[in-house]
Amino acid sequence: FDTGKWTIKSSSYAELNELVEFMKNKTDIKIEIGGHTDSDGDEVSNMNLSQKRAEAVKNYLISKGISADRIVAKGYGETRPVADNGTAQGKAQNRRTEIQIL
């Protein structure tokens, strides 16, 4: 995701479409979409932003035919970084969503 945005990048569509196919083939699977941010901005804003990112992915999956009751969207804000927020590359890696099978 771009800084401060929750619009899904077109470069993510291929991977998301693979997830759609996986979920269509495994109809008993439920997932959580975890939204994340870098450390820029305040914690409350980042929590809201991360929730919007998770919901954007959820809405994409729903638009492709996946039932909403199989998807939980949860924002984690800046609480779970995977890279150093001190670099532009690290911040970019932290602006993400992650999928977990429930």
Coordinates of C-alpha atoms in Angstrom, one line a residue:
F1 CA 0.0 0.0 0.0
D2 CA 1.1 3.6 -0.5
T3 CA 1.6 5.7 2.5
G4 CA -1.7 6.8 4.1
K5 CA -3.7 4.9 1.5
W6 CA -5.8 1.7 1.6
T7 CA -6.3 1.4 -2.2
I8 CA -5.1 -2.0 -3.4
K9 CA -2.3 -1.7 -5.9
S10 CA -2.8 -3.4 -9.2
S11 CA 0.5 -5.3 -8.7
S12 CA -1.4 -7.2 -5.8
Y13 CA -4.3 -8.5 -8.0
A14 CA -2.5 -11.6 -9.2
E15 CA -1.7 -12.8 -5.7
L16 CA -5.2 -11.9 -4.5
N17 CA -6.7 -13.8 -7.4
E18 CA -4.7 -16.9 -6.3
L19 CA -6.3 -16.5 -2.8
V20 CA -9.7 -16.3 -4.4
E21 CA -9.1 -19.6 -6.3
F22 CA -7.7 -21.2 -3.2
M23 CA -10.8 -20.2 -1.2
K24 CA -13.1 -21.4 -4.0
N25 CA -11.4 -24.8 -3.9
K26 CA -11.4 -25.0 -0.1
T27 CA -14.9 -24.0 0.7
D28 CA -14.5 -24.9 4.4
I29 CA -11.6 -22.4 5.0
K30 CA -12.1 -19.2 6.8
I31 CA -9.5 -16.5 6.9
E32 CA -8.4 -13.4 8.8
I33 CA -7.0 -10.5 6.9
G34 CA -4.7 -8.5 9.1
G35 CA -4.0 -4.9 8.0
H36 CA -0.8 -3.2 9.0
T37 CA 0.9 0.2 8.7
D38 CA 4.3 1.7 9.1
S39 CA 5.1 3.9 12.1
D40 CA 4.4 7.3 10.4
G41 CA 1.4 9.1 11.9
D42 CA -0.2 8.6 15.2
E43 CA -1.3 5.2 16.6
V44 CA -5.1 5.9 16.4
S45 CA -4.9 7.0 12.8
N46 CA -2.7 3.9 11.9
M47 CA -5.2 1.6 13.6
N48 CA -8.0 3.0 11.5
L49 CA -5.9 2.9 8.3
S50 CA -4.9 -0.7 8.9
Q51 CA -8.6 -1.6 9.4
K52 CA -9.4 0.1 6.1
R53 CA -6.6 -1.9 4.4
A54 CA -8.0 -5.2 5.7
E55 CA -11.5 -4.3 4.7
A56 CA -10.3 -3.3 1.2
V57 CA -8.9 -6.8 0.7
K58 CA -12.1 -8.3 2.2
N59 CA -14.2 -6.3 -0.2
Y60 CA -12.1 -7.4 -3.1
L61 CA -12.5 -11.1 -2.2
I62 CA -16.3 -10.6 -1.8
S63 CA -16.4 -9.0 -5.2
K64 CA -14.8 -12.1 -6.6
G65 CA -17.5 -14.4 -5.1
I66 CA -16.1 -15.3 -1.7
S67 CA -18.7 -15.2 1.1
A68 CA -18.3 -12.4 3.6
D69 CA -18.9 -14.9 6.5
R70 CA -15.7 -16.6 5.6
I71 CA -13.5 -13.5 6.1
V72 CA -12.6 -11.5 9.2
A73 CA -10.9 -8.1 8.7
K74 CA -8.7 -6.9 11.5
G75 CA -6.5 -3.9 11.8
Y76 CA -3.3 -4.1 13.8
G77 CA -1.9 -0.6 13.0
E78 CA 1.8 -0.3 13.6
T79 CA 2.0 -2.9 16.3
R80 CA 3.4 -5.8 14.2
P81 CA 6.2 -4.5 12.0
V82 CA 8.1 -7.0 9.8
A83 CA 10.9 -4.6 8.9
D84 CA 12.7 -1.5 10.2
N85 CA 10.5 1.6 10.1
G86 CA 13.7 3.7 10.0
T87 CA 14.1 3.1 6.2
A88 CA 11.8 3.7 3.3
Q89 CA 12.1 0.1 2.2
G90 CA 11.2 -1.1 5.7
K91 CA 8.2 1.2 5.9
A92 CA 7.0 -0.1 2.5
Q93 CA 7.3 -3.7 3.8
N94 CA 5.2 -2.8 6.9
R95 CA 2.4 -1.3 4.8
R96 CA 0.7 -4.7 4.1
T97 CA -2.0 -7.1 4.7
E98 CA -1.4 -10.7 5.8
I99 CA -3.7 -13.7 5.5
Q100 CA -4.1 -16.2 8.3
I101 CA -6.2 -19.4 8.0
L102 CA -8.6 -19.7 11.0

